[in-house]
């Protein structure tokens, strides 16, 4: 168990509160962990090749080209990040992968950068790829691409700057380039930035993705690659590493802040250090014991921990015959400064699972270790049978973890070291500790409002399905914490839905029907007796309780007792003073609750006792003055002059917000309502027709009944002026309707949020400390964007496309919804064809004839058949962009990329064109799906 327990214990420590990654054989960290505990090697190995004279003795060597590949790395949700198809093509795939990973990490942390109260920084780096060369070589086919375009889209300098720009991050954006140590140096630098106050939340990580996969050639027996394509870290047969692709991003926060904010802490970074080997080495690429030992020792000292308390080390572990012995010797030297104990610390290397991920290697090792701390298990390091004879495990503190084991260090907290060393002498080491236990806090509330949003309707559907499955699974979080995380830890997109959970009724999901926007809300106070169930709000909602009790301050005890009995349903009020005081207290308390939730009235209307509530909410009368009027006989039995005299004595103030009176008059703050008008309003029988007509004149207004039942909104709904655009809401059940009062309020609040209201979620959870919990992430809707180098031409489908995409098969990839989207949700095709608007010359001027001619021109193929597929003939996404742009110039139609995937033959595409020509203002069948 962690020994971090008091505020002073947290000084200088960093919390890992979120993370995301994609690795060979794993689309996310859950799949990554499943592979680790199962001991899977997910490296892809090609057919063996014979290298004449490649063996150390000069004989032939059998070499197995191998790489840890990242599936679907060229697939990208360009629309999510606001990129057109052309812009997406110009981005290096590893930049795109890092962007999506950053979003996933923020969602895992429950952090919405749009609403985060501090500054968010991003630290990271990537490897060098040949994508810039491919763009330059194909620039004539990309249309107007400049050298600057290529540099901005591919250079490592702009990886984190682009992430900051697209995600709206205003803290430091620091590009880190430290070769194999890049990701871990980025984490170290981010931690220092947090402690220095440069930012309050930080993304840190690295990415290395080669698309198409980098061709791996044998570099000779003195190189770093394993000839058999197997990474055997620390093993006598270890001959080198295996190249790999990966991306990993963690979200970091000062530990004290994370504890105070109720974040889900996955692990704690107690200390870190970065050193360099300097000049004391054989050559530039050679590692040193002294440099690595210094990094480990400095990290331990920064962490304030004894090395004996560290019971696992995720090593750099490249399996090179020289590198592994140097690393273990350095670790031993650093540990021996604290302890002589042997074999107490397990050691492993994730490179045995996925290969060496270059700039992302440290992120892979860090994420593996964080997962191990959370699961309290140490996964096996693979391919170890006999120790490297140059490593003295017998007398040292380390033992290789060869099988999955429970991580049980006795009375010690679980602590780990993570190392990452780079060619060039950079040495980085982190000391981690398991997360402190956090108390489980049950909620007193019986209902919970779950909100979801996405950029498109299909993505929202997938997001809802994933959440429902998660909520039904064994790792289901407390509903209140899930609600808090969804409400505050997700970006708010345009397509929205909500569910009210826990009120005992069947759970239904309500979807938005229009674009969210700020709309004025009118509070309607009906002046009616409420249900006894509403009294529970007095127990769970501080704002309701404070306002209700303030009404009874200074009132005699007999009246207080009678009002409370009425509110609890223990007695029916026969005395009109008791009834009206209760109704006033109920509706005033509900108004206070709505305002605490962030819903502020743009105008008020009241009937009966509700008129007094409207006057108080508008700032005309104080609460005590309104209660005094209720108790005065002149209010009901006296003359209007008597009532006006009472009002004058209360010194009514000008209204702060518009007030609508029963005659339908709209009274702005600049035109105060006189005491005489208020007196007449209080004595007139309730007839809201004229007032409701006034309110319905603006279809943007939201009418919210703040009181029992739905009498006013139902009356408004029946009026001729009411349109489908109006939003009419009842916020509380009637006395005989039953149901949980909070559930009904949440239903109304959910509908307000759907319409675009800005909700104070802190106010919704007032009185309880909620915690963030991990929930399923955003379902990206990906399409393939890839420009191939001419050297790759022979690998493309059909052998005739220098620019091609992989995997256009009609199935989803990665975490995406699918590889296509509904057409109205995709970026419009950017035209790169001549803008003369002319039709191609053809004897057949029908849409089918035109499409066949365009297919042939684009693909360089004559005599095509109508049922032949564009993609099977060698077409790809970039050729499709130009094809669709040309079609748009010829016909007044809007054909999107996903439509071409679904209608890939000339016959199907021609039919789609004819359909749109026949009904230009209607969506296609695909677009309506």
PDB file of N, CA, C and O in Angstrom, residues 41 98 153 161 163 166 214 233 254 268 373 389 443 520 533 563 568 662 697 730 747 791 801:
ATOM      1  N   UNK A  41       4.025 -12.421 -27.817  1.00  0.00           N
ATOM      2  CA  UNK A  41       4.977 -11.705 -28.668  1.00  0.00           C
ATOM      3  C   UNK A  41       4.179 -11.266 -29.895  1.00  0.00           C
ATOM      4  O   UNK A  41       3.708 -12.100 -30.671  1.00  0.00           O
ATOM      5  N   UNK A  98      -0.660  10.405 -33.018  1.00  0.00           N
ATOM      6  CA  UNK A  98      -0.400  11.090 -31.754  1.00  0.00           C
ATOM      7  C   UNK A  98      -1.580  11.978 -31.367  1.00  0.00           C
ATOM      8  O   UNK A  98      -1.956  12.046 -30.188  1.00  0.00           O
ATOM      9  N   UNK A 153       3.658  19.667 -42.130  1.00  0.00           N
ATOM     10  CA  UNK A 153       2.867  18.462 -41.907  1.00  0.00           C
ATOM     11  C   UNK A 153       3.652  17.264 -41.439  1.00  0.00           C
ATOM     12  O   UNK A 153       3.058  16.284 -40.990  1.00  0.00           O
ATOM     13  N   UNK A 161       3.151  21.125 -31.257  1.00  0.00           N
ATOM     14  CA  UNK A 161       2.511  22.406 -31.569  1.00  0.00           C
ATOM     15  C   UNK A 161       1.169  22.165 -32.258  1.00  0.00           C
ATOM     16  O   UNK A 161       0.180  22.852 -31.977  1.00  0.00           O
ATOM     17  N   UNK A 163      -0.656  19.473 -31.897  1.00  0.00           N
ATOM     18  CA  UNK A 163      -1.547  18.931 -30.866  1.00  0.00           C
ATOM     19  C   UNK A 163      -2.142  20.049 -30.031  1.00  0.00           C
ATOM     20  O   UNK A 163      -3.353  20.068 -29.751  1.00  0.00           O
ATOM     21  N   UNK A 166      -4.777  22.004 -32.250  1.00  0.00           N
ATOM     22  CA  UNK A 166      -6.028  21.313 -32.542  1.00  0.00           C
ATOM     23  C   UNK A 166      -6.849  21.025 -31.299  1.00  0.00           C
ATOM     24  O   UNK A 166      -8.088  20.941 -31.371  1.00  0.00           O
ATOM     25  N   UNK A 214       8.535   0.517 -42.515  1.00  0.00           N
ATOM     26  CA  UNK A 214       9.899   0.757 -42.962  1.00  0.00           C
ATOM     27  C   UNK A 214      10.560  -0.561 -43.347  1.00  0.00           C
ATOM     28  O   UNK A 214      10.441  -1.566 -42.649  1.00  0.00           O
ATOM     29  N   UNK A 233      15.836 -10.213 -24.251  1.00  0.00           N
ATOM     30  CA  UNK A 233      16.500  -9.353 -23.276  1.00  0.00           C
ATOM     31  C   UNK A 233      17.115 -10.177 -22.156  1.00  0.00           C
ATOM     32  O   UNK A 233      16.486 -11.103 -21.625  1.00  0.00           O
ATOM     33  N   UNK A 254       0.074  17.606 -10.815  1.00  0.00           N
ATOM     34  CA  UNK A 254       0.669  17.620  -9.476  1.00  0.00           C
ATOM     35  C   UNK A 254      -0.184  16.740  -8.561  1.00  0.00           C
ATOM     36  O   UNK A 254      -1.416  16.841  -8.555  1.00  0.00           O
ATOM     37  N   UNK A 268       2.001   7.147  -9.222  1.00  0.00           N
ATOM     38  CA  UNK A 268       2.658   8.375  -8.789  1.00  0.00           C
ATOM     39  C   UNK A 268       4.113   8.348  -9.257  1.00  0.00           C
ATOM     40  O   UNK A 268       4.820   7.358  -9.056  1.00  0.00           O
ATOM     41  N   UNK A 373       1.313  -1.789 -11.848  1.00  0.00           N
ATOM     42  CA  UNK A 373       1.026  -1.264 -10.519  1.00  0.00           C
ATOM     43  C   UNK A 373      -0.465  -1.323 -10.219  1.00  0.00           C
ATOM     44  O   UNK A 373      -0.883  -1.700  -9.123  1.00  0.00           O
ATOM     45  N   UNK A 389      25.901 -14.447 -20.049  1.00  0.00           N
ATOM     46  CA  UNK A 389      27.014 -14.755 -19.141  1.00  0.00           C
ATOM     47  C   UNK A 389      27.738 -13.526 -18.618  1.00  0.00           C
ATOM     48  O   UNK A 389      28.470 -13.622 -17.630  1.00  0.00           O
ATOM     49  N   UNK A 443     -23.188   7.851  -2.710  1.00  0.00           N
ATOM     50  CA  UNK A 443     -23.999   9.038  -2.949  1.00  0.00           C
ATOM     51  C   UNK A 443     -25.341   8.916  -2.258  1.00  0.00           C
ATOM     52  O   UNK A 443     -25.950   7.840  -2.226  1.00  0.00           O
ATOM     53  N   UNK A 520     -32.633  31.592 -24.116  1.00  0.00           N
ATOM     54  CA  UNK A 520     -33.161  32.187 -22.879  1.00  0.00           C
ATOM     55  C   UNK A 520     -34.170  31.267 -22.214  1.00  0.00           C
ATOM     56  O   UNK A 520     -35.009  30.661 -22.880  1.00  0.00           O
ATOM     57  N   UNK A 533     -42.577  13.723  -2.213  1.00  0.00           N
ATOM     58  CA  UNK A 533     -41.265  13.229  -2.615  1.00  0.00           C
ATOM     59  C   UNK A 533     -40.263  14.368  -2.775  1.00  0.00           C
ATOM     60  O   UNK A 533     -39.051  14.171  -2.653  1.00  0.00           O
ATOM     61  N   UNK A 563     -45.669  23.966   8.064  1.00  0.00           N
ATOM     62  CA  UNK A 563     -45.129  23.976   6.699  1.00  0.00           C
ATOM     63  C   UNK A 563     -44.298  22.720   6.453  1.00  0.00           C
ATOM     64  O   UNK A 563     -44.392  22.083   5.402  1.00  0.00           O
ATOM     65  N   UNK A 568     -43.605  17.352   3.914  1.00  0.00           N
ATOM     66  CA  UNK A 568     -43.290  15.923   4.026  1.00  0.00           C
ATOM     67  C   UNK A 568     -44.501  15.046   3.730  1.00  0.00           C
ATOM     68  O   UNK A 568     -44.399  13.813   3.780  1.00  0.00           O
ATOM     69  N   UNK A 662     -49.761  39.007 -15.840  1.00  0.00           N
ATOM     70  CA  UNK A 662     -50.905  38.246 -16.329  1.00  0.00           C
ATOM     71  C   UNK A 662     -51.579  38.860 -17.532  1.00  0.00           C
ATOM     72  O   UNK A 662     -52.234  38.146 -18.304  1.00  0.00           O
ATOM     73  N   UNK A 697     -44.009  34.119 -28.307  1.00  0.00           N
ATOM     74  CA  UNK A 697     -43.697  34.918 -29.495  1.00  0.00           C
ATOM     75  C   UNK A 697     -42.279  34.677 -29.994  1.00  0.00           C
ATOM     76  O   UNK A 697     -41.984  34.863 -31.170  1.00  0.00           O
ATOM     77  N   UNK A 730     -41.299  20.614 -17.692  1.00  0.00           N
ATOM     78  CA  UNK A 730     -41.827  20.573 -16.328  1.00  0.00           C
ATOM     79  C   UNK A 730     -40.746  19.990 -15.432  1.00  0.00           C
ATOM     80  O   UNK A 730     -40.235  18.905 -15.698  1.00  0.00           O
ATOM     81  N   UNK A 747     -34.287  14.939 -15.618  1.00  0.00           N
ATOM     82  CA  UNK A 747     -34.799  14.806 -16.974  1.00  0.00           C
ATOM     83  C   UNK A 747     -34.912  16.185 -17.629  1.00  0.00           C
ATOM     84  O   UNK A 747     -34.526  16.368 -18.790  1.00  0.00           O
ATOM     85  N   UNK A 791       8.818   4.506 -54.737  1.00  0.00           N
ATOM     86  CA  UNK A 791       9.489   3.226 -54.493  1.00  0.00           C
ATOM     87  C   UNK A 791       8.512   2.154 -54.030  1.00  0.00           C
ATOM     88  O   UNK A 791       8.817   0.958 -54.079  1.00  0.00           O
ATOM     89  N   UNK A 801      -0.753   2.373 -59.037  1.00  0.00           N
ATOM     90  CA  UNK A 801      -1.014   3.594 -58.290  1.00  0.00           C
ATOM     91  C   UNK A 801       0.149   4.003 -57.449  1.00  0.00           C
ATOM     92  O   UNK A 801       0.558   3.308 -56.539  1.00  0.00           O
TER      93      UNK A 801
END
